Structures are given as structure tokens and as C-alpha cells.
PDB file of C-alpha atoms in Angstrom:
ATOM      1  CA  UNK B  11      29.972  20.935  -5.362  1.00 77.00           C
ATOM      2  CA  UNK B  12      28.058  20.036  -2.214  1.00 89.00           C
ATOM      3  CA  UNK B  13      26.210  16.727  -2.188  1.00 93.00           C
ATOM      4  CA  UNK B  14      22.734  18.270  -2.005  1.00 93.00           C
ATOM      5  CA  UNK B  15      23.585  20.668  -4.821  1.00 95.00           C
ATOM      6  CA  UNK B  16      24.839  17.726  -6.868  1.00 95.00           C
ATOM      7  CA  UNK B  17      21.608  15.831  -6.188  1.00 98.00           C
ATOM      8  CA  UNK B  18      19.547  18.759  -7.449  1.00 97.00           C
ATOM      9  CA  UNK B  19      21.707  18.972 -10.566  1.00 98.00           C
ATOM     10  CA  UNK B  20      21.482  15.203 -11.104  1.00 98.00           C
ATOM     11  CA  UNK B  21      17.691  15.322 -10.816  1.00 98.00           C
ATOM     12  CA  UNK B  22      17.444  18.079 -13.416  1.00 98.00           C
ATOM     13  CA  UNK B  23      19.726  16.209 -15.816  1.00 98.00           C
ATOM     14  CA  UNK B  24      17.805  12.953 -15.349  1.00 98.00           C
ATOM     15  CA  UNK B  25      14.444  14.676 -15.852  1.00 98.00           C
ATOM     16  CA  UNK B  26      15.710  16.099 -19.119  1.00 98.00           C
ATOM     17  CA  UNK B  27      17.265  12.844 -20.312  1.00 98.00           C
ATOM     18  CA  UNK B  28      14.376  10.531 -19.365  1.00 98.00           C
ATOM     19  CA  UNK B  29      11.104  12.504 -19.334  1.00 98.00           C
ATOM     20  CA  UNK B  30       9.073   9.336 -19.945  1.00 98.00           C
ATOM     21  CA  UNK B  31      10.825   7.032 -17.471  1.00 98.00           C
ATOM     22  CA  UNK B  32       8.424   4.579 -15.874  1.00 98.00           C
ATOM     23  CA  UNK B  33       8.158   1.099 -14.414  1.00 98.00           C
ATOM     24  CA  UNK B  34       8.912  -1.287 -17.279  1.00 98.00           C
ATOM     25  CA  UNK B  35       6.913  -4.171 -15.853  1.00 99.00           C
ATOM     26  CA  UNK B  36       3.576  -4.541 -17.657  1.00 99.00           C
ATOM     27  CA  UNK B  37       0.535  -4.352 -15.371  1.00 99.00           C
ATOM     28  CA  UNK B  38      -2.995  -3.002 -15.128  1.00 99.00           C
ATOM     29  CA  UNK B  39      -3.867  -3.633 -11.492  1.00 99.00           C
ATOM     30  CA  UNK B  40      -2.016  -3.546  -8.150  1.00 99.00           C
ATOM     31  CA  UNK B  41      -2.235  -7.352  -7.950  1.00 99.00           C
ATOM     32  CA  UNK B  42      -0.684  -7.725 -11.391  1.00 99.00           C
ATOM     33  CA  UNK B  43       2.186  -5.429 -10.428  1.00 99.00           C
ATOM     34  CA  UNK B  44       2.727  -7.308  -7.171  1.00 99.00           C
ATOM     35  CA  UNK B  45       2.885 -10.617  -9.047  1.00 99.00           C
ATOM     36  CA  UNK B  46       5.210  -9.207 -11.716  1.00 99.00           C
ATOM     37  CA  UNK B  47       7.551  -7.647  -9.160  1.00 99.00           C
ATOM     38  CA  UNK B  48       7.847 -10.889  -7.201  1.00 99.00           C
ATOM     39  CA  UNK B  49       8.675 -12.681 -10.450  1.00 99.00           C
ATOM     40  CA  UNK B  50      11.271 -10.041 -11.364  1.00 98.00           C
ATOM     41  CA  UNK B  51      13.660 -11.114  -8.590  1.00 97.00           C
ATOM     42  CA  UNK B  52      16.869 -12.250 -10.322  1.00 96.00           C
ATOM     43  CA  UNK B  53      15.096 -11.890 -13.665  1.00 98.00           C
ATOM     44  CA  UNK B  54      14.811  -9.197 -16.321  1.00 97.00           C
ATOM     45  CA  UNK B  55      11.654  -7.151 -16.781  1.00 98.00           C
ATOM     46  CA  UNK B  56      11.631  -8.225 -20.425  1.00 98.00           C
ATOM     47  CA  UNK B  57      11.481 -11.893 -19.483  1.00 98.00           C
ATOM     48  CA  UNK B  58       8.806 -11.266 -16.838  1.00 99.00           C
ATOM     49  CA  UNK B  59       6.682  -9.403 -19.391  1.00 99.00           C
ATOM     50  CA  UNK B  60       6.766 -12.471 -21.627  1.00 99.00           C
ATOM     51  CA  UNK B  61       5.499 -14.676 -18.805  1.00 99.00           C
ATOM     52  CA  UNK B  62       2.868 -12.551 -17.076  1.00 99.00           C
ATOM     53  CA  UNK B  63       0.179 -12.345 -19.801  1.00 99.00           C
ATOM     54  CA  UNK B  64      -0.698 -16.016 -19.312  1.00 98.00           C
ATOM     55  CA  UNK B  65      -0.471 -15.675 -15.518  1.00 99.00           C
ATOM     56  CA  UNK B  66      -2.804 -12.688 -15.504  1.00 99.00           C
ATOM     57  CA  UNK B  67      -5.201 -14.535 -17.824  1.00 98.00           C
ATOM     58  CA  UNK B  68      -5.256 -17.807 -15.890  1.00 98.00           C
ATOM     59  CA  UNK B  69      -5.207 -16.260 -12.402  1.00 98.00           C
ATOM     60  CA  UNK B  70      -7.024 -12.921 -12.649  1.00 98.00           C
ATOM     61  CA  UNK B  71      -7.824 -12.657  -8.926  1.00 99.00           C
ATOM     62  CA  UNK B  72      -6.074 -13.368  -5.654  1.00 99.00           C
ATOM     63  CA  UNK B  73      -8.586 -16.168  -5.074  1.00 99.00           C
ATOM     64  CA  UNK B  74      -7.600 -17.816  -8.354  1.00 99.00           C
ATOM     65  CA  UNK B  75      -3.904 -17.559  -7.527  1.00 99.00           C
ATOM     66  CA  UNK B  76      -4.374 -18.863  -3.983  1.00 98.00           C
ATOM     67  CA  UNK B  77      -6.004 -22.039  -5.283  1.00 98.00           C
ATOM     68  CA  UNK B  78      -3.577 -22.542  -8.176  1.00 98.00           C
ATOM     69  CA  UNK B  79      -1.781 -25.844  -8.573  1.00 98.00           C
ATOM     70  CA  UNK B  80       1.814 -25.584  -7.382  1.00 98.00           C
ATOM     71  CA  UNK B  81       3.039 -27.712 -10.285  1.00 98.00           C
ATOM     72  CA  UNK B  82       1.111 -25.772 -12.919  1.00 98.00           C
ATOM     73  CA  UNK B  83       2.224 -22.434 -11.527  1.00 99.00           C
ATOM     74  CA  UNK B  84       5.837 -23.585 -11.430  1.00 99.00           C
ATOM     75  CA  UNK B  85       5.708 -24.539 -15.090  1.00 98.00           C
ATOM     76  CA  UNK B  86       4.084 -21.239 -16.021  1.00 98.00           C
ATOM     77  CA  UNK B  87       6.828 -19.152 -14.385  1.00 99.00           C
ATOM     78  CA  UNK B  88       9.773 -21.514 -14.852  1.00 98.00           C
ATOM     79  CA  UNK B  89      11.681 -19.233 -17.221  1.00 98.00           C
ATOM     80  CA  UNK B  90      11.889 -16.469 -14.583  1.00 99.00           C
ATOM     81  CA  UNK B  91      14.209 -18.568 -12.409  1.00 98.00           C
ATOM     82  CA  UNK B  92      13.820 -19.730  -8.793  1.00 98.00           C
ATOM     83  CA  UNK B  93      10.386 -20.851  -9.925  1.00 98.00           C
ATOM     84  CA  UNK B  94       9.674 -23.244  -7.055  1.00 98.00           C
ATOM     85  CA  UNK B  95      10.114 -20.654  -4.326  1.00 98.00           C
ATOM     86  CA  UNK B  96       8.413 -17.966  -6.414  1.00 99.00           C
ATOM     87  CA  UNK B  97       5.374 -20.176  -7.035  1.00 99.00           C
ATOM     88  CA  UNK B  98       5.180 -21.044  -3.350  1.00 99.00           C
ATOM     89  CA  UNK B  99       5.409 -17.376  -2.363  1.00 99.00           C
ATOM     90  CA  UNK B 100       2.813 -16.306  -4.925  1.00 99.00           C
ATOM     91  CA  UNK B 101       0.273 -18.826  -3.658  1.00 99.00           C
ATOM     92  CA  UNK B 102       0.956 -17.990  -0.006  1.00 99.00           C
ATOM     93  CA  UNK B 103       0.832 -14.262  -0.720  1.00 99.00           C
ATOM     94  CA  UNK B 104      -2.486 -14.609  -2.537  1.00 99.00           C
ATOM     95  CA  UNK B 105      -3.921 -16.678   0.293  1.00 99.00           C
ATOM     96  CA  UNK B 106      -3.102 -13.916   2.798  1.00 99.00           C
ATOM     97  CA  UNK B 107      -4.641 -11.304   0.518  1.00 99.00           C
ATOM     98  CA  UNK B 108      -7.859 -13.319   0.453  1.00 99.00           C
ATOM     99  CA  UNK B 109      -7.939 -14.026   4.190  1.00 99.00           C
ATOM    100  CA  UNK B 110      -6.861 -10.625   5.525  1.00 98.00           C
ATOM    101  CA  UNK B 111      -7.553  -8.044   2.827  1.00 99.00           C
ATOM    102  CA  UNK B 112     -10.568  -9.283   0.904  1.00 98.00           C
ATOM    103  CA  UNK B 113      -8.429 -10.208  -2.071  1.00 98.00           C
ATOM    104  CA  UNK B 114      -7.059  -6.673  -2.433  1.00 99.00           C
ATOM    105  CA  UNK B 115      -3.449  -5.494  -2.251  1.00 99.00           C
ATOM    106  CA  UNK B 116      -2.851  -3.447   0.928  1.00 99.00           C
ATOM    107  CA  UNK B 117      -1.543   0.107   0.661  1.00 98.00           C
ATOM    108  CA  UNK B 118       0.929   0.071   3.531  1.00 98.00           C
ATOM    109  CA  UNK B 119       4.620  -0.741   3.745  1.00 98.00           C
ATOM    110  CA  UNK B 120       4.203  -2.798   6.915  1.00 98.00           C
ATOM    111  CA  UNK B 121       1.336  -4.855   5.497  1.00 99.00           C
ATOM    112  CA  UNK B 122       3.098  -5.482   2.193  1.00 99.00           C
ATOM    113  CA  UNK B 123       6.423  -6.515   3.692  1.00 98.00           C
ATOM    114  CA  UNK B 124       4.657  -9.138   5.794  1.00 98.00           C
ATOM    115  CA  UNK B 125       3.574 -10.931   2.625  1.00 99.00           C
ATOM    116  CA  UNK B 126       5.673 -13.913   1.461  1.00 98.00           C
ATOM    117  CA  UNK B 127       8.244 -12.922  -1.146  1.00 98.00           C
ATOM    118  CA  UNK B 128       7.805  -9.198  -0.523  1.00 99.00           C
ATOM    119  CA  UNK B 129      10.632  -7.017   0.791  1.00 98.00           C
ATOM    120  CA  UNK B 130      11.051  -3.252   0.828  1.00 98.00           C
ATOM    121  CA  UNK B 131      12.048  -3.098  -2.830  1.00 98.00           C
ATOM    122  CA  UNK B 132       8.939  -4.933  -4.011  1.00 98.00           C
ATOM    123  CA  UNK B 133       6.739  -2.957  -1.625  1.00 99.00           C
ATOM    124  CA  UNK B 134       8.189   0.336  -2.882  1.00 99.00           C
ATOM    125  CA  UNK B 135       7.562  -0.688  -6.494  1.00 99.00           C
ATOM    126  CA  UNK B 136       3.912  -1.485  -5.757  1.00 99.00           C
ATOM    127  CA  UNK B 137       3.230   1.536  -3.558  1.00 99.00           C
ATOM    128  CA  UNK B 138       4.904   4.001  -5.892  1.00 99.00           C
ATOM    129  CA  UNK B 139       3.581   2.694  -9.196  1.00 99.00           C
ATOM    130  CA  UNK B 140       0.201   1.137  -8.386  1.00 99.00           C
ATOM    131  CA  UNK B 141      -0.908   3.624  -5.718  1.00 99.00           C
ATOM    132  CA  UNK B 142       1.315   6.694  -6.297  1.00 98.00           C
ATOM    133  CA  UNK B 143       2.432   6.497  -2.668  1.00 98.00           C
ATOM    134  CA  UNK B 144       6.022   7.471  -1.893  1.00 98.00           C
ATOM    135  CA  UNK B 145       7.030   5.455   1.154  1.00 98.00           C
ATOM    136  CA  UNK B 146      10.624   4.898   0.063  1.00 98.00           C
ATOM    137  CA  UNK B 147      12.986   4.581  -2.889  1.00 99.00           C
ATOM    138  CA  UNK B 148      13.320   1.397  -4.907  1.00 99.00           C
ATOM    139  CA  UNK B 149      16.903   0.133  -4.661  1.00 98.00           C
ATOM    140  CA  UNK B 150      17.729  -2.467  -7.282  1.00 97.00           C
ATOM    141  CA  UNK B 151      21.131  -3.286  -8.734  1.00 97.00           C
ATOM    142  CA  UNK B 152      21.071  -0.234 -11.031  1.00 98.00           C
ATOM    143  CA  UNK B 153      20.053   2.215  -8.301  1.00 99.00           C
ATOM    144  CA  UNK B 154      22.681   0.822  -5.938  1.00 98.00           C
ATOM    145  CA  UNK B 155      25.409   1.063  -8.585  1.00 98.00           C
ATOM    146  CA  UNK B 156      24.569   4.606  -9.668  1.00 98.00           C
ATOM    147  CA  UNK B 157      24.106   5.852  -6.105  1.00 98.00           C
ATOM    148  CA  UNK B 158      27.706   4.852  -5.426  1.00 98.00           C
ATOM    149  CA  UNK B 159      29.008   6.328  -8.681  1.00 97.00           C
ATOM    150  CA  UNK B 160      27.233   9.590  -7.892  1.00 97.00           C
ATOM    151  CA  UNK B 161      28.826   9.484  -4.401  1.00 97.00           C
ATOM    152  CA  UNK B 162      25.409   9.523  -2.719  1.00 98.00           C
ATOM    153  CA  UNK B 163      26.198   6.536  -0.506  1.00 98.00           C
ATOM    154  CA  UNK B 164      29.135   4.459   0.648  1.00 97.00           C
ATOM    155  CA  UNK B 165      27.059   1.461   1.634  1.00 98.00           C
ATOM    156  CA  UNK B 166      26.556  -1.882  -0.078  1.00 96.00           C
ATOM    157  CA  UNK B 167      23.400  -2.635   1.922  1.00 98.00           C
ATOM    158  CA  UNK B 168      20.165  -1.886  -0.003  1.00 97.00           C
ATOM    159  CA  UNK B 169      18.274  -0.595   3.035  1.00 97.00           C
ATOM    160  CA  UNK B 170      21.146   1.686   4.039  1.00 98.00           C
ATOM    161  CA  UNK B 171      21.420   2.934   0.466  1.00 99.00           C
ATOM    162  CA  UNK B 172      17.688   3.662   0.489  1.00 99.00           C
ATOM    163  CA  UNK B 173      18.024   5.578   3.757  1.00 98.00           C
ATOM    164  CA  UNK B 174      20.920   7.628   2.372  1.00 98.00           C
ATOM    165  CA  UNK B 175      18.962   8.474  -0.781  1.00 99.00           C
ATOM    166  CA  UNK B 176      15.809   9.366   1.147  1.00 98.00           C
ATOM    167  CA  UNK B 177      17.833  11.907   3.128  1.00 98.00           C
ATOM    168  CA  UNK B 178      19.104  13.581  -0.025  1.00 98.00           C
ATOM    169  CA  UNK B 179      16.281  13.304  -2.565  1.00 98.00           C
ATOM    170  CA  UNK B 180      13.080  15.343  -2.055  1.00 98.00           C
ATOM    171  CA  UNK B 181      10.150  13.038  -1.304  1.00 98.00           C
ATOM    172  CA  UNK B 182       8.195  14.255  -4.322  1.00 98.00           C
ATOM    173  CA  UNK B 183      10.873  12.644  -6.510  1.00 99.00           C
ATOM    174  CA  UNK B 184      11.310   9.328  -4.696  1.00 99.00           C
ATOM    175  CA  UNK B 185       9.396   7.200  -7.210  1.00 98.00           C
ATOM    176  CA  UNK B 186      10.689   9.025 -10.272  1.00 99.00           C
ATOM    177  CA  UNK B 187      14.264   9.045  -8.979  1.00 99.00           C
ATOM    178  CA  UNK B 188      14.400   5.262  -8.953  1.00 98.00           C
ATOM    179  CA  UNK B 189      12.916   5.151 -12.477  1.00 99.00           C
ATOM    180  CA  UNK B 190      15.498   7.634 -13.724  1.00 99.00           C
ATOM    181  CA  UNK B 191      18.425   5.754 -12.218  1.00 99.00           C
ATOM    182  CA  UNK B 192      17.156   2.410 -13.507  1.00 98.00           C
ATOM    183  CA  UNK B 193      16.697   3.800 -17.014  1.00 98.00           C
ATOM    184  CA  UNK B 194      20.109   5.471 -16.933  1.00 98.00           C
ATOM    185  CA  UNK B 195      21.701   2.285 -15.627  1.00 98.00           C
ATOM    186  CA  UNK B 196      20.134   0.223 -18.408  1.00 97.00           C
ATOM    187  CA  UNK B 197      20.822   2.671 -21.200  1.00 97.00           C
ATOM    188  CA  UNK B 198      24.062   4.459 -20.348  1.00 97.00           C
ATOM    189  CA  UNK B 199      25.721   3.766 -16.980  1.00 97.00           C
ATOM    190  CA  UNK B 200      26.277   0.037 -17.415  1.00 96.00           C
ATOM    191  CA  UNK B 201      27.871  -2.125 -14.751  1.00 95.00           C
ATOM    192  CA  UNK B 202      30.755  -2.800 -17.125  1.00 92.00           C
ATOM    193  CA  UNK B 203      32.090  -0.251 -19.589  1.00 92.00           C
ATOM    194  CA  UNK B 204      29.613   2.579 -18.881  1.00 95.00           C
ATOM    195  CA  UNK B 205      29.194   4.984 -21.787  1.00 95.00           C
ATOM    196  CA  UNK B 206      30.846   7.978 -20.119  1.00 93.00           C
ATOM    197  CA  UNK B 207      31.746   9.598 -23.444  1.00 91.00           C
ATOM    198  CA  UNK B 208      28.072  10.069 -24.306  1.00 94.00           C
ATOM    199  CA  UNK B 209      26.679  10.488 -20.803  1.00 96.00           C
ATOM    200  CA  UNK B 210      24.119  13.234 -20.274  1.00 96.00           C
ATOM    201  CA  UNK B 211      25.237  13.585 -16.653  1.00 96.00           C
ATOM    202  CA  UNK B 212      28.956  13.981 -17.308  1.00 94.00           C
ATOM    203  CA  UNK B 213      29.106  17.510 -15.907  1.00 94.00           C
ATOM    204  CA  UNK B 214      27.576  16.524 -12.560  1.00 96.00           C
ATOM    205  CA  UNK B 215      28.940  13.002 -12.040  1.00 96.00           C
ATOM    206  CA  UNK B 216      32.016  12.697  -9.787  1.00 95.00           C
ATOM    207  CA  UNK B 217      32.834   9.352 -11.423  1.00 95.00           C
ATOM    208  CA  UNK B 218      32.651  10.699 -14.968  1.00 92.00           C
ATOM    209  CA  UNK B 219      35.348   9.197 -17.160  1.00 85.00           C
ATOM    210  CA  UNK B 220      36.865   6.901 -14.566  1.00 88.00           C
ATOM    211  CA  UNK B 221      35.728   3.791 -16.401  1.00 80.00           C
ATOM    212  CA  UNK B 222      37.041   4.723 -19.836  1.00 75.00           C
ATOM    213  CA  UNK B 223      39.566   2.115 -20.910  1.00 66.00           C
ATOM    214  CA  UNK B 224      40.724   3.621 -24.173  1.00 52.00           C
ATOM    215  CA  UNK B 225      41.622   7.287 -24.163  1.00 46.00           C
ATOM    216  CA  UNK B 226      41.746   7.637 -27.948  1.00 52.00           C
ATOM    217  CA  UNK B 227      43.352  10.739 -29.426  1.00 47.00           C
ATOM    218  CA  UNK B 228      45.913  13.027 -27.795  1.00 49.00           C
ATOM    219  CA  UNK B 229      43.204  15.628 -27.200  1.00 43.00           C
ATOM    220  CA  UNK B 230      40.993  13.058 -25.523  1.00 49.00           C
ATOM    221  CA  UNK B 231      43.868  11.851 -23.357  1.00 53.00           C
ATOM    222  CA  UNK B 232      44.558  15.442 -22.303  1.00 50.00           C
ATOM    223  CA  UNK B 233      40.888  15.970 -21.486  1.00 47.00           C
ATOM    224  CA  UNK B 234      40.802  12.756 -19.487  1.00 51.00           C
ATOM    225  CA  UNK B 235      43.931  13.777 -17.569  1.00 52.00           C
ATOM    226  CA  UNK B 236      42.386  17.129 -16.669  1.00 46.00           C
ATOM    227  CA  UNK B 237      39.148  15.379 -15.755  1.00 50.00           C
ATOM    228  CA  UNK B 238      40.862  13.284 -13.117  1.00 48.00           C
ATOM    229  CA  UNK B 239      42.626  16.373 -11.754  1.00 49.00           C
ATOM    230  CA  UNK B 240      39.396  18.334 -11.390  1.00 46.00           C
ATOM    231  CA  UNK B 241      36.197  16.629 -12.665  1.00 45.00           C
ATOM    232  CA  UNK B 242      34.110  19.781 -12.168  1.00 45.00           C
ATOM    233  CA  UNK B 243      36.291  22.010 -14.367  1.00 41.00           C
ATOM    234  CA  UNK B 244      37.428  19.513 -16.967  1.00 41.00           C
ATOM    235  CA  UNK B 245      36.185  19.954 -20.548  1.00 39.00           C
ATOM    236  CA  UNK B 246      33.846  17.324 -21.895  1.00 41.00           C
ATOM    237  CA  UNK B 247      35.655  14.247 -23.152  1.00 39.00           C
ATOM    238  CA  UNK B 248      32.852  13.737 -25.597  1.00 40.00           C
ATOM    239  CA  UNK B 249      33.297  17.258 -26.981  1.00 40.00           C
ATOM    240  CA  UNK B 250      37.046  16.764 -27.372  1.00 38.00           C
ATOM    241  CA  UNK B 251      36.460  13.400 -29.010  1.00 39.00           C
ATOM    242  CA  UNK B 252      33.977  14.781 -31.506  1.00 41.00           C
ATOM    243  CA  UNK B 253      36.492  17.371 -32.691  1.00 39.00           C
ATOM    244  CA  UNK B 254      39.020  14.731 -33.738  1.00 34.00           C
TER     245      UNK B 254
END
């Protein structure tokens, strides 16, 4: 199967598996999403969502955040990790929003990536989810891992991975594609011990079955052996397993 054909098949499978995939950071405004995404660096969305309600309440505008006490802000976001640098970046970012953009979040990649604490990933999250603007593809740890397992990139560099994906994925799917991969990475294609036996994308994934440690029954072992010989023609391991 050619790479572009595989991408189309992957998209269809992901659409079917995760029709409601979305950004799992809680937000109501572009500023709230920008704050939440900065806090999400090296932190789970679940943890960020526990912290942000008080942040959004105490600092509802960029002006409020720009004049926040460093110490108080640090304490408020401490559980997200790297809280000193995050607090410093949040205050500096808010100050620039006030001085250059009237307190509003800009809608351009160049403008966003010039803000403290904002790289392409954060900018893509904000543009795609707050403004419905597809300027790129969010590449987090899940997207990077699945892109390699799907054989869509050979790179370890996030920006190179993004470039490779942008060449293969139609632009209309850029925002959704990252959501789908993130959801699949969190729910099925784990970093360790991915659930290949129950994977909805088994028929289109070139890495399908390669991470299974225990083959199980003789039928499953035979299916796994055939899978490695030709992953596109091999019968489903899950189907063989369910028959035993």
C-alpha cells in the first residue's frame, strides 16, 4: 500500500473510531486556551484542567495576568510542574498581548511564536482550536509516536515530523488529524504495550502486532507469524484470538 493511500485509509479509520475527538483542555476563550496550553508542557491535560478554573477566575484578562504577582501565580500553577518558568512566561506573554495586541490573542503563527513560552505546537493548538485556522499540525508525544508507527515519518524532530505530516495529510484534516492521533495514542496505541489486539486500525497499520509480547494460543501465534510475513494480508490477530 502506498503511503498516501495508507494515510487516506488511516484517516477514514480514525474518523470512524473517534468521531467526537477534540482538544481535551478546558477553555472558553482564545486567551484561556493559550494559558492552558502553556501550562500543559510536561503536564497532563487532566492536571491542567484541575488548575485552570482558579486561574481563569482570578486572571480573566491579559491585563490581570500581566500584573499578577509572580509568587502567587507560581503557587497557583505549582502542580503543573516547571511552575517558575511557566509563571514567568505567562506574565511576559500577557504583557506583550496588552502592549501589542490590545489584550487579544493574535491569529498568526509568526505573532504567536514570538510570545514567551509559545512554540509551534502551542501556536497550532490555539490557531486550530480557538480560531479554526489550520496553519500546521500539532505534534506532541502521541502524534510523534504514532506518526512513526504508521511509517509517516522517520524523524525524531517535532518540526520535521510536522512537515512530513503536512505533506501527506490534506489541509482540511490538519486539526482533526492531531486530535485523532492524540486520542488513539491515549486510548489504544500506548507508548508501552499498545493494545494491538483490539486496535481499530490494525488493517492499515504497518506496525500492527509488532509490540505484542504474548502470542497466546497456537492460532494466535500462527496469525502473528503470518502478520510479520505480510501485514497487509494477515488475518486479524484479534479475530483469531476471539475464536479460541
